[in-house]
mmCIF file of C-alpha atoms in Angstrom:
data_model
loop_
_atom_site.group_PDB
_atom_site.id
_atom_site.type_symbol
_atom_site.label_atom_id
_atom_site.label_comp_id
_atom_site.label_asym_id
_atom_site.label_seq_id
_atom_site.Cartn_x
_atom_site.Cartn_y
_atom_site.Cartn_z
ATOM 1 C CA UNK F 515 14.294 31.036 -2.765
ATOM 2 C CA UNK F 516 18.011 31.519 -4.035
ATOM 3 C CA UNK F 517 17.759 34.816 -1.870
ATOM 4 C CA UNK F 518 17.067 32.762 1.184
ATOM 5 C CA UNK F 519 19.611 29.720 0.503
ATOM 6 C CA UNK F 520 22.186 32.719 -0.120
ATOM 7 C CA UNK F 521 21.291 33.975 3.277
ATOM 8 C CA UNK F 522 21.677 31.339 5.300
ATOM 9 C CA UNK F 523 20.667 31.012 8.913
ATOM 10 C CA UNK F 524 18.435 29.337 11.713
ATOM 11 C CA UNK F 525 15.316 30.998 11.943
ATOM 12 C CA UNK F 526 15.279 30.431 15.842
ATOM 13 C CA UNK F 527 18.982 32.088 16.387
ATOM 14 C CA UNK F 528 18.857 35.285 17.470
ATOM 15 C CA UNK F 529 22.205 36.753 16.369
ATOM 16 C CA UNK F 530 21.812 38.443 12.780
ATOM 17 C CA UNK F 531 22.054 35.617 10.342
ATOM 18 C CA UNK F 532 18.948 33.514 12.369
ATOM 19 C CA UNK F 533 16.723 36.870 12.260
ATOM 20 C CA UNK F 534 17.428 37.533 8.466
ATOM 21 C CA UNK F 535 15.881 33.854 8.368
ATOM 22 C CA UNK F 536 13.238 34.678 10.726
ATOM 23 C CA UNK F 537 11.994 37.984 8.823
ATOM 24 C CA UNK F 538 12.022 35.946 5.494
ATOM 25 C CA UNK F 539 9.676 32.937 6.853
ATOM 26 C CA UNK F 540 7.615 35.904 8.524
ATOM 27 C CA UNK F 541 6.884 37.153 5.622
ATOM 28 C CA UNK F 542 5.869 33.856 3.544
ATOM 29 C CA UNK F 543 3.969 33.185 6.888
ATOM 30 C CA UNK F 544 1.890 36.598 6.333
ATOM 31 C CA UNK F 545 1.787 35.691 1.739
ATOM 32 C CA UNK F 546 0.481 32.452 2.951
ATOM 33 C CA UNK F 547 -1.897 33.482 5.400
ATOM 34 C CA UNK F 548 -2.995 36.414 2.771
ATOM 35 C CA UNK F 549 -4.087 33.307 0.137
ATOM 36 C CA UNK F 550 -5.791 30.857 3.330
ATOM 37 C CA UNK F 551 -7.602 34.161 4.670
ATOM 38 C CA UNK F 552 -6.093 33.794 7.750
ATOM 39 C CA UNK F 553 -4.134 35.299 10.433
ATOM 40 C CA UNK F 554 -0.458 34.964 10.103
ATOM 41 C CA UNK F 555 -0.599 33.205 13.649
ATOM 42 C CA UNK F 556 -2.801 30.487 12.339
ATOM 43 C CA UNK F 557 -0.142 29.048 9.439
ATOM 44 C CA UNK F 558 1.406 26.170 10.434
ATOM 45 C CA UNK F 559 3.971 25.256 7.801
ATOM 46 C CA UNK F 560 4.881 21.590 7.521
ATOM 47 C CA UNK F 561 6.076 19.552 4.671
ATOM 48 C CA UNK F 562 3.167 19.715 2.662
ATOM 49 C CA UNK F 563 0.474 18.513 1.779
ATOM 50 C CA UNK F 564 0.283 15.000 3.789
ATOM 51 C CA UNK F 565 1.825 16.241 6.633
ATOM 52 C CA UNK F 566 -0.906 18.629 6.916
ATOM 53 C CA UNK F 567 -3.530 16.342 6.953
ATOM 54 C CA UNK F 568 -1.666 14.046 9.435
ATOM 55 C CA UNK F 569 -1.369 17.038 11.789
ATOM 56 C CA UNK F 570 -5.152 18.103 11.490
ATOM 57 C CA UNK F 571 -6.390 14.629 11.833
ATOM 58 C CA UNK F 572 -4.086 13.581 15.090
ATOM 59 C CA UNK F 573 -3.884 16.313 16.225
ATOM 60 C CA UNK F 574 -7.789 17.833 16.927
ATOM 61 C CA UNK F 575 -8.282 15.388 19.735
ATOM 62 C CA UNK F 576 -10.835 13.434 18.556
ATOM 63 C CA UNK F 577 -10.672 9.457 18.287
ATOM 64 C CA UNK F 578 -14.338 9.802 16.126
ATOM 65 C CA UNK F 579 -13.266 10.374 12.684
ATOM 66 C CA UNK F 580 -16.003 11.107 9.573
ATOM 67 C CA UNK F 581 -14.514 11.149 5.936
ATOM 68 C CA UNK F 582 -15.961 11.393 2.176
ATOM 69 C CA UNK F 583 -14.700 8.028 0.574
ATOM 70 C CA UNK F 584 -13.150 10.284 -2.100
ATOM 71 C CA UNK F 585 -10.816 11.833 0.373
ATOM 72 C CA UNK F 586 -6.804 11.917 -0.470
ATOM 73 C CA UNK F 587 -5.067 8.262 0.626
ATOM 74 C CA UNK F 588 -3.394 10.813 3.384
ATOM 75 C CA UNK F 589 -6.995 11.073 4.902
ATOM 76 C CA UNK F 590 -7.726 7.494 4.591
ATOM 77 C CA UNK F 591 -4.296 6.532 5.582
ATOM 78 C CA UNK F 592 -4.520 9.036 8.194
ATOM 79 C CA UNK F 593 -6.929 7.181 10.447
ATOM 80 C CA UNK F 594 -7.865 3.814 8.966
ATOM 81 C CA UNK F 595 -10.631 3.708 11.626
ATOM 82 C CA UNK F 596 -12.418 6.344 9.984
ATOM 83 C CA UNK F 597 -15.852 6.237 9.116
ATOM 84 C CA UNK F 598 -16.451 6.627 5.618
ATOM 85 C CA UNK F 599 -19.068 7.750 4.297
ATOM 86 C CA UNK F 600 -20.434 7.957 0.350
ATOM 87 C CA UNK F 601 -20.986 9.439 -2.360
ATOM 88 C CA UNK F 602 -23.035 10.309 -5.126
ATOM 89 C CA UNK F 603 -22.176 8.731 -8.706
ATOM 90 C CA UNK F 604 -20.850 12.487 -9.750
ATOM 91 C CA UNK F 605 -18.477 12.092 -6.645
ATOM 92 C CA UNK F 606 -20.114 14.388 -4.169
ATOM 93 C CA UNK F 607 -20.839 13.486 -0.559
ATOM 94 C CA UNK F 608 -24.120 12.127 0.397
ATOM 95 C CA UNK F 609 -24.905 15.229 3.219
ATOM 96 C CA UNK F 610 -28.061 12.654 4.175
ATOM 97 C CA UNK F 611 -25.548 10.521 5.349
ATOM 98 C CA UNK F 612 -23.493 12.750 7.065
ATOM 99 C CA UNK F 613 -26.102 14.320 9.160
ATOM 100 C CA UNK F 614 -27.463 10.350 10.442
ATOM 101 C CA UNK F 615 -23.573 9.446 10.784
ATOM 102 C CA UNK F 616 -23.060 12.942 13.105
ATOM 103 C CA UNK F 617 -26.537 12.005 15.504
ATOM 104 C CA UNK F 618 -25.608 8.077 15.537
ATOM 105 C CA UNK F 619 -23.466 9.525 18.628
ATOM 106 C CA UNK F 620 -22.463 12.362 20.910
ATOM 107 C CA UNK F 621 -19.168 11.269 21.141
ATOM 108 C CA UNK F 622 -16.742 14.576 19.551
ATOM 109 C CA UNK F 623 -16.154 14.089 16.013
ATOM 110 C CA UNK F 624 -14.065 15.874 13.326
ATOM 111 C CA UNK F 625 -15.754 15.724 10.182
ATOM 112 C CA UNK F 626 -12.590 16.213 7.009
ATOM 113 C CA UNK F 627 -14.225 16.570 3.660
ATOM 114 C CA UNK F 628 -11.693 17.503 0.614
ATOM 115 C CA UNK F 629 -12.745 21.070 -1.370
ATOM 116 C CA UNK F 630 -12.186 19.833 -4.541
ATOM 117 C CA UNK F 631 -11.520 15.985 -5.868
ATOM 118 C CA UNK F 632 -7.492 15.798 -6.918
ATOM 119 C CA UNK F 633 -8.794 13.397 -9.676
ATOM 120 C CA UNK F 634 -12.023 14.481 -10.727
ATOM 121 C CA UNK F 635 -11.989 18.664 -9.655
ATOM 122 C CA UNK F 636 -15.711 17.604 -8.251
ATOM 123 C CA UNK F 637 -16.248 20.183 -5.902
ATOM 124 C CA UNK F 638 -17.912 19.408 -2.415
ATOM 125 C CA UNK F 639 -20.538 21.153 -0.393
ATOM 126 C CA UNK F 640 -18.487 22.529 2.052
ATOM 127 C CA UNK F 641 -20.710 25.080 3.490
ATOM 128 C CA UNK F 642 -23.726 22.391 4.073
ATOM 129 C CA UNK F 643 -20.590 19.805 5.887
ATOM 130 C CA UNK F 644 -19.817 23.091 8.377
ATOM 131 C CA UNK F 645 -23.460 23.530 9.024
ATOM 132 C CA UNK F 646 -24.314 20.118 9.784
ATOM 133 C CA UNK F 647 -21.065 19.702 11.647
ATOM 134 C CA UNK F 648 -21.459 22.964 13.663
ATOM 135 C CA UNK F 649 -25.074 21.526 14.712
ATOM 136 C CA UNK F 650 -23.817 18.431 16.093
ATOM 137 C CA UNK F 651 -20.570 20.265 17.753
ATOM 138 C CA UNK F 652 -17.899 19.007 15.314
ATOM 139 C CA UNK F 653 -14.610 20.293 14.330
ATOM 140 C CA UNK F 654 -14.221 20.347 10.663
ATOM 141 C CA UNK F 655 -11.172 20.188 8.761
ATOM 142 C CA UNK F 656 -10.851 20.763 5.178
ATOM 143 C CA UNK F 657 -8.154 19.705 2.573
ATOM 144 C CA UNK F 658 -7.619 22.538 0.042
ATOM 145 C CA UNK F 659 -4.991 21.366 -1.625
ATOM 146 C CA UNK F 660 -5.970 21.164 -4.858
ATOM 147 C CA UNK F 661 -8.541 23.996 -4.936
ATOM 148 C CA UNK F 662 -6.228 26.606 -3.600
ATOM 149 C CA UNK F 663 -5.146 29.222 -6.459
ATOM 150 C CA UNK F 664 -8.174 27.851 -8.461
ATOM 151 C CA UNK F 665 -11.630 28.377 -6.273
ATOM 152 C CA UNK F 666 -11.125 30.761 -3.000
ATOM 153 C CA UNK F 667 -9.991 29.024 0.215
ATOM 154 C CA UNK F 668 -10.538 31.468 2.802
ATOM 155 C CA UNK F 669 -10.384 29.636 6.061
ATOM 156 C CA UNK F 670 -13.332 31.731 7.996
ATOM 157 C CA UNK F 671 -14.889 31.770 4.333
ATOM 158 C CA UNK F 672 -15.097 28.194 3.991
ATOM 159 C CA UNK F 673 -15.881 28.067 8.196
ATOM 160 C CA UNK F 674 -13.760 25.478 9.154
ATOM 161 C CA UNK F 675 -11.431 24.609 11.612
ATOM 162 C CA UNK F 676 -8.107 23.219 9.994
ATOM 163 C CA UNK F 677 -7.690 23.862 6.169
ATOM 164 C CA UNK F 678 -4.172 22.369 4.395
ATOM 165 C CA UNK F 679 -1.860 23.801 1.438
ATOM 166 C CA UNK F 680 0.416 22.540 -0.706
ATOM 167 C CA UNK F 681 2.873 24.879 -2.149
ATOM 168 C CA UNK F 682 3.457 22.826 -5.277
ATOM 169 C CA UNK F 683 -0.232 22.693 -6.577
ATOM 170 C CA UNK F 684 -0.388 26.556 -7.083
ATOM 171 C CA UNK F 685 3.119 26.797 -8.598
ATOM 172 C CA UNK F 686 5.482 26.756 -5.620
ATOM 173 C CA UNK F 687 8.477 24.369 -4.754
ATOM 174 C CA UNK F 688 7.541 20.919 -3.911
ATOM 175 C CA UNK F 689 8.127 19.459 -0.400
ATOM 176 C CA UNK F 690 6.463 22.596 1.914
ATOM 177 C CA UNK F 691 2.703 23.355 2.504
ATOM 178 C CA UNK F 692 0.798 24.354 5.672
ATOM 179 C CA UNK F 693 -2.107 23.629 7.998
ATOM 180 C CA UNK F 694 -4.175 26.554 8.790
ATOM 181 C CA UNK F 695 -5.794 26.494 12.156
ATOM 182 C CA UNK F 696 -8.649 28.568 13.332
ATOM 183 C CA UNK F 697 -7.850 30.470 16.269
ATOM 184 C CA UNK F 698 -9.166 28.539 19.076
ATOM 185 C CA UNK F 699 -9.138 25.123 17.144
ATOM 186 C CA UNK F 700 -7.367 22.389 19.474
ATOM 187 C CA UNK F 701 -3.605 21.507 17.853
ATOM 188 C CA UNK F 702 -1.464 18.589 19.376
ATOM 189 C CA UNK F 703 1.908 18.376 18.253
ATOM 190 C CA UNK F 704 2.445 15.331 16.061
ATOM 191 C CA UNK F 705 6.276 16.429 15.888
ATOM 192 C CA UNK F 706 8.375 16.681 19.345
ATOM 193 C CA UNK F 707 11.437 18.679 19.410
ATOM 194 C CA UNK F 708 11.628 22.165 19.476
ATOM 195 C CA UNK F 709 9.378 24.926 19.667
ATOM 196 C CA UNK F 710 8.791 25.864 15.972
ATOM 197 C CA UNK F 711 6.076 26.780 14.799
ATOM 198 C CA UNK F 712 4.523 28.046 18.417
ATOM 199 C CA UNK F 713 4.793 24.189 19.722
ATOM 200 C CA UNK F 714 2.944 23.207 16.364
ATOM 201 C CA UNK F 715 5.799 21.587 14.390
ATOM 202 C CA UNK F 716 9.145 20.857 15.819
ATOM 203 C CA UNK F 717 11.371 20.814 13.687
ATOM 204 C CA UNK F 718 14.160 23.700 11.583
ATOM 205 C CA UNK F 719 11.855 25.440 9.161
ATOM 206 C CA UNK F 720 12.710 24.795 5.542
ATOM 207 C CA UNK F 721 13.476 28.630 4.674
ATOM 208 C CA UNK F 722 13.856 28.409 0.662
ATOM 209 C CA UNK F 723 11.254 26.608 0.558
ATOM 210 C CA UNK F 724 8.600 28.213 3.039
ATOM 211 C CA UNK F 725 10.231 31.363 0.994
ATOM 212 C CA UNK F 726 8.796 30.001 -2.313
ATOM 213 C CA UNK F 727 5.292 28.869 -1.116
ATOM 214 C CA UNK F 728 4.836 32.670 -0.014
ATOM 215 C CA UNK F 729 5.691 33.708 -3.942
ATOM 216 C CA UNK F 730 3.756 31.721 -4.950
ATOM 217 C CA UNK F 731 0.578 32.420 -2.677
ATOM 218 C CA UNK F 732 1.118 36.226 -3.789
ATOM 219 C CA UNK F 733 0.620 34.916 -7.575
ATOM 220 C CA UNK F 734 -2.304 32.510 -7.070
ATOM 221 C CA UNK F 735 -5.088 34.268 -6.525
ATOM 222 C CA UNK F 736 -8.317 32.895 -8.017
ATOM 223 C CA UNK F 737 -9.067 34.317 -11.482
ATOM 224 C CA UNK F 738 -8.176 32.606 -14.734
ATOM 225 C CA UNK F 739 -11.243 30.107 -15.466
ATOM 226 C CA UNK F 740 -9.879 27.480 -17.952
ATOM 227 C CA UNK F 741 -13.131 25.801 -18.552
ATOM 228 C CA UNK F 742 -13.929 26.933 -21.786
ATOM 229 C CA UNK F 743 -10.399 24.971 -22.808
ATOM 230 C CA UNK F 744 -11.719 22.155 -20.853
ATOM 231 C CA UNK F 745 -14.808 21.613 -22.541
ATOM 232 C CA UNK F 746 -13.402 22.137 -25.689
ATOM 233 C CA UNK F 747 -11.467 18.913 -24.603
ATOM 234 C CA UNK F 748 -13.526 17.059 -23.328
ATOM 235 C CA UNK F 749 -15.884 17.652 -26.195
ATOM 236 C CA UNK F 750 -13.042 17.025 -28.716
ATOM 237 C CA UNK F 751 -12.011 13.162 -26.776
ATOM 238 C CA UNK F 752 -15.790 12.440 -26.857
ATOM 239 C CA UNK F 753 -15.916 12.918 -30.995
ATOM 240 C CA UNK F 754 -13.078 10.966 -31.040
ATOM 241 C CA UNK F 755 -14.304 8.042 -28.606
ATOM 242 C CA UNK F 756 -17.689 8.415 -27.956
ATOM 243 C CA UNK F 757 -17.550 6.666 -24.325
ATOM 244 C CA UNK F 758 -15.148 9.261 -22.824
ATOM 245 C CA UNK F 759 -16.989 10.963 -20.957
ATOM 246 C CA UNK F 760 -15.917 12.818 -18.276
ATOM 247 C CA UNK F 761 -16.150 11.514 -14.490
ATOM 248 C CA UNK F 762 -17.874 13.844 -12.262
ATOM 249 C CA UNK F 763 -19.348 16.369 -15.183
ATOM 250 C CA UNK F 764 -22.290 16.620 -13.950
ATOM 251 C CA UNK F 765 -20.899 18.374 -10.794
ATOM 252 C CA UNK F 766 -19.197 21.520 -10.033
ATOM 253 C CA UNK F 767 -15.934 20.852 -10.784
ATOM 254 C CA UNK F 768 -12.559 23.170 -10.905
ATOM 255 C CA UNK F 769 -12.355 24.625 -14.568
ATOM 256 C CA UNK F 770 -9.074 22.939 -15.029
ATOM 257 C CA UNK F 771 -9.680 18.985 -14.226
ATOM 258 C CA UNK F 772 -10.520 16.452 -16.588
ATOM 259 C CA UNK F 773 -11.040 12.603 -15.516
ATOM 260 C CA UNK F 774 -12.450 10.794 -19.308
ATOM 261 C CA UNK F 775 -11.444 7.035 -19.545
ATOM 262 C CA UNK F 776 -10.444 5.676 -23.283
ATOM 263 C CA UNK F 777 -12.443 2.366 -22.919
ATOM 264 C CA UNK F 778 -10.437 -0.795 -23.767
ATOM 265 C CA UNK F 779 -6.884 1.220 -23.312
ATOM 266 C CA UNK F 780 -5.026 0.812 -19.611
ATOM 267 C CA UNK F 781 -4.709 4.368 -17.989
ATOM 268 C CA UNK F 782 -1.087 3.108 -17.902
ATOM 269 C CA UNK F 783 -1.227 2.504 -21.235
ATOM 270 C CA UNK F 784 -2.251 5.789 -22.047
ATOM 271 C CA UNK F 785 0.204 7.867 -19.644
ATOM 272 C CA UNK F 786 3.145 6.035 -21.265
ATOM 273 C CA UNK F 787 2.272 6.917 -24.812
ATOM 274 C CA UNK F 788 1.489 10.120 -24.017
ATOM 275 C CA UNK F 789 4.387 11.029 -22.265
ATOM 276 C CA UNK F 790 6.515 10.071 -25.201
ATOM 277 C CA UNK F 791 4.555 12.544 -27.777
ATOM 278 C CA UNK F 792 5.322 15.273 -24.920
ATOM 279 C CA UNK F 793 2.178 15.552 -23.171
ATOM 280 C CA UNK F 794 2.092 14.566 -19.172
ATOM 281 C CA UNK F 795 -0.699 12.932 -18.027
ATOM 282 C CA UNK F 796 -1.741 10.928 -14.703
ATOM 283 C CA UNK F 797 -3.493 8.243 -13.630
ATOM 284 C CA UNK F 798 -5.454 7.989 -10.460
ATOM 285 C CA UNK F 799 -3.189 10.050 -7.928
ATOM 286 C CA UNK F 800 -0.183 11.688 -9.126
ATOM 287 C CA UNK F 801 1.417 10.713 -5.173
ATOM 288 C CA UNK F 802 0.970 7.048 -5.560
ATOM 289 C CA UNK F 803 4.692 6.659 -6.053
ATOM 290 C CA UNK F 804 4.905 5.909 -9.612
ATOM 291 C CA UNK F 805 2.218 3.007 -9.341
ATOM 292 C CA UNK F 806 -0.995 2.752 -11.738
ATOM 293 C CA UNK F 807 -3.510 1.698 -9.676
ATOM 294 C CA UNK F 808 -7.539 1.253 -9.912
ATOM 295 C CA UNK F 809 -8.634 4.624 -7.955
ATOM 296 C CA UNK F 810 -10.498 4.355 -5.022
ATOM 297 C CA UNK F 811 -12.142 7.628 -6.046
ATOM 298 C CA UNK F 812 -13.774 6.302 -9.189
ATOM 299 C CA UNK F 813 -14.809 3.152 -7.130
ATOM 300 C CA UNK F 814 -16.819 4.955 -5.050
ATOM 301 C CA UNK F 815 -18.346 6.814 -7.782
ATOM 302 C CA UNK F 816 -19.761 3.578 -8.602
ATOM 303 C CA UNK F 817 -17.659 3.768 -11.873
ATOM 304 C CA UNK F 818 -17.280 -0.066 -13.848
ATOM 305 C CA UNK F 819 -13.999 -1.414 -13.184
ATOM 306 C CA UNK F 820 -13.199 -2.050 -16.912
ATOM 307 C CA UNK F 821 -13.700 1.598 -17.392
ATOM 308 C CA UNK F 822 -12.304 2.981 -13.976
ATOM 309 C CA UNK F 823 -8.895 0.912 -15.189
ATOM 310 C CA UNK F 824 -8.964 3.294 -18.517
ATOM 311 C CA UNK F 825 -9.545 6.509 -17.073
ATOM 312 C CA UNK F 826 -6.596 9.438 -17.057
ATOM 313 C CA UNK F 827 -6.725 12.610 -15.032
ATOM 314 C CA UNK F 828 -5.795 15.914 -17.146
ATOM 315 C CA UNK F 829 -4.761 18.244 -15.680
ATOM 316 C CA UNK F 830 -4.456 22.257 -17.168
ATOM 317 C CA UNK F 831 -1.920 24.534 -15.812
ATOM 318 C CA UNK F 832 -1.908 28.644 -15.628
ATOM 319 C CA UNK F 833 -0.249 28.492 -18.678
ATOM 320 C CA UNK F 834 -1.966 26.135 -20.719
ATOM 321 C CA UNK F 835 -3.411 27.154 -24.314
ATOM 322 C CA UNK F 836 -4.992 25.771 -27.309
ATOM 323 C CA UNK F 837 -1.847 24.609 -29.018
ATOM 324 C CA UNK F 838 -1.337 22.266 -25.695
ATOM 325 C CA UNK F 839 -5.112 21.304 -25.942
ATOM 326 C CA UNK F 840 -4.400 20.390 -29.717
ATOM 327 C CA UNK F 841 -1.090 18.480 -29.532
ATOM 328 C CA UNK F 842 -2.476 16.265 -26.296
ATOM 329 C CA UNK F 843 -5.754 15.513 -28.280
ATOM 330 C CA UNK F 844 -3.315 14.600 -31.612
ATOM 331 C CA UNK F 845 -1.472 12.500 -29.130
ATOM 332 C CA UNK F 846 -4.743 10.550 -27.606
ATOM 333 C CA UNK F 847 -6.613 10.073 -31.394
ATOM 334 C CA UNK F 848 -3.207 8.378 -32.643
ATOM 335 C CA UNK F 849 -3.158 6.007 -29.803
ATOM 336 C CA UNK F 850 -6.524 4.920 -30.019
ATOM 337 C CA UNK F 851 -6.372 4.508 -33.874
ATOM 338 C CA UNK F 852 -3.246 2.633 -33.266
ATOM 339 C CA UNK F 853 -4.922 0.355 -30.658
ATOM 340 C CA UNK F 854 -7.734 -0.119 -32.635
ATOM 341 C CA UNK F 855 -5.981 -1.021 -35.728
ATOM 342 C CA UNK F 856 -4.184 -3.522 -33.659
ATOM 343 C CA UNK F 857 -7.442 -5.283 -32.222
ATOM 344 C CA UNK F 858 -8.685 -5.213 -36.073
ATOM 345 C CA UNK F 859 -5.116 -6.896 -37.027
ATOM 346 C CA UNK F 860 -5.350 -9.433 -34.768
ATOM 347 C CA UNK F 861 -9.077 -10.331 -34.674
ATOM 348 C CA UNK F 862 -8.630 -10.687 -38.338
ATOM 349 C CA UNK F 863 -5.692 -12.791 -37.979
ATOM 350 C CA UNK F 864 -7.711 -15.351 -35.429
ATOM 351 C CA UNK F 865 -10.285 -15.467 -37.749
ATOM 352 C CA UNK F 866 -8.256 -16.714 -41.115
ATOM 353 C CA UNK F 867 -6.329 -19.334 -38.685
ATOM 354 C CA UNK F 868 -10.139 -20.386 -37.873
#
């Protein structure tokens, strides 16, 4: 990335400074399409993540929209008319209801199920959504964001039409990702302007950081399973408090997501206190600018209110190790002893002014 800022340029000039940009988003454009499975031709980069999904939804062509109701808020958001459709209590889609909701019409439909929950790591049946889909002559669109680097994402692997990236979930610079588009798959611009991107994006391409999200694809291949520190976590929380349990356990799941609720003790609550002995937690969505919020996800997972208010997502990194698995359990025991020493204080308190 410092290479590229040093080296200046507009990718679409054609004197020497615009084609030193041009050869280094080429070759992000061929790291990327490396990590997706894809052809170079079929990377769109955009902004990220959000954009991505944006661009897939509005732009395949279809007004008939299908989602999982544990889809990011940039799918729901994307096209409020969507039809939603549920999902088990682990957090997987109900593929029953998908395949009435596909033959309740023959109008076109893009179908966009998520690989794996960004609050849970539930994994989704991705191969049974493209066969159903592919029956019923639907375009399916996939966000990978927060399985890419973790599980494969292989776009003709997977068999859908529009997959999206984020280049900050496996490690890259925040603020770029990409929509990958099957060859074939219908693309409107959602962006007027110039002719980046083949007509896909207008818009100057953001060099440094397309530069970065290449790097990074190169380094996150699929490979390091961090489940065995995950269940030593989760099993550790659940000695501690009995109720934690983990959301979605009882699906596949990424090896490095954990959503456990401490009952009685605001997420918020939790992330705050945390963050002050060092460790960094979230609640819900990490995106939901700064808010703690009840999740939508855990809703429709048919999880309690009281305990869906409670729950924190953890979250392991490539670099994560037992001594960070240690100091974030020392960190959640303390506050819980210190909460319930406090509910002890002041029920005893109530009960001498009785």
């Amino acid at each position: 990335m410092a290479e590229a800022l040093r080296a200046g340029g507009n990718p679409s000039s054609v004197h020497a400074s615009g084609r030193r940009a041009r050869a280094i988003v080429d070759k992000a454009r061929r790291e990327v399409a490396t990590l997706a499975g894809a052809e170079p031709s079929e990377i769109v980069f955009t902004s990220g993540g959000t954009e991505a999904n944006n661009l897939a939804l509005s732009g395949a062509g279809r007004r008939r929209v299908l989602i999982s109701a544990v889809e990011h808020d940039s799918v729901r958001r994307a096209v409020p008319q969507a039809e939603v459709l549920p999902v088990d209590g682990e957090g997987v889609l109900d593929l029953a209801a998908l395949e009435r909701a596909l033959a309740a019409s023959a109008e076109p439909v893009v179908v966009s199920v998520m690989l794996a929950n960004n609050e849970t790591g539930v994994l989704q049946p991705i191969a049974e959504v493209v066969r159903l889909a592919r029956r019923a002559g639907a375009l399916v669109h996939c966000d990978a964001v927060q399985g890419a680097g973790k599980v494969p994402v292989g776009l003709r692997d997977l068999g859908v039409d529009y997959l999206s990236l984020s280049a900050h979930k496996i490690g890259g610079p925040t603020g770029v990702g990409a929509l990958v588009v099957r060859k074939g798959a219908p693309l409107t611009a959602a962006l007027c302007g110039g002719g980046q991107e083949s007509n896909r994006r207008a818009g100057t391409e953001n060099v440094a950081g397309i530069s970065g999200f290449g790097a990074a694809a190169v380094l996150a291949a699929p490979g390091q399973d961090l489940a065995a520190l995950r269940d030593g976590l989760e099993l550790s929380l659940v000695q501690i408090v009995p109720a934690a349990r983990a959301f979605g356990a009882g699906a596949r799941r990424l090896s490095n997501t954990s959503c456990v609720p401490m009952p009685g003790v605001p997420a918020e609550t939790q992330v705050l206190a945390l963050d002050l002995a060092g460790v960094c937690i979230s609640a819900g969505a990490a995106c939901s600018s700064g808010k703690v919020q009840r999740s939508p996800v855990l809703e429709a997972m048919g999880v309690p209110a009281a305990d869906a208010d409670c729950a924190v997502r953890i979250s392991l990194g490539w670099n994560s190790g037992s001594a960070d698995i240690e100091r974030l359990i020392a960190a959640w025991q303390n506050l819980y002893i210190r909460v319930r020493q406090s509910d002890i204080f002041h029920t005893d308190s109530r009960a001498r002014a009785a």
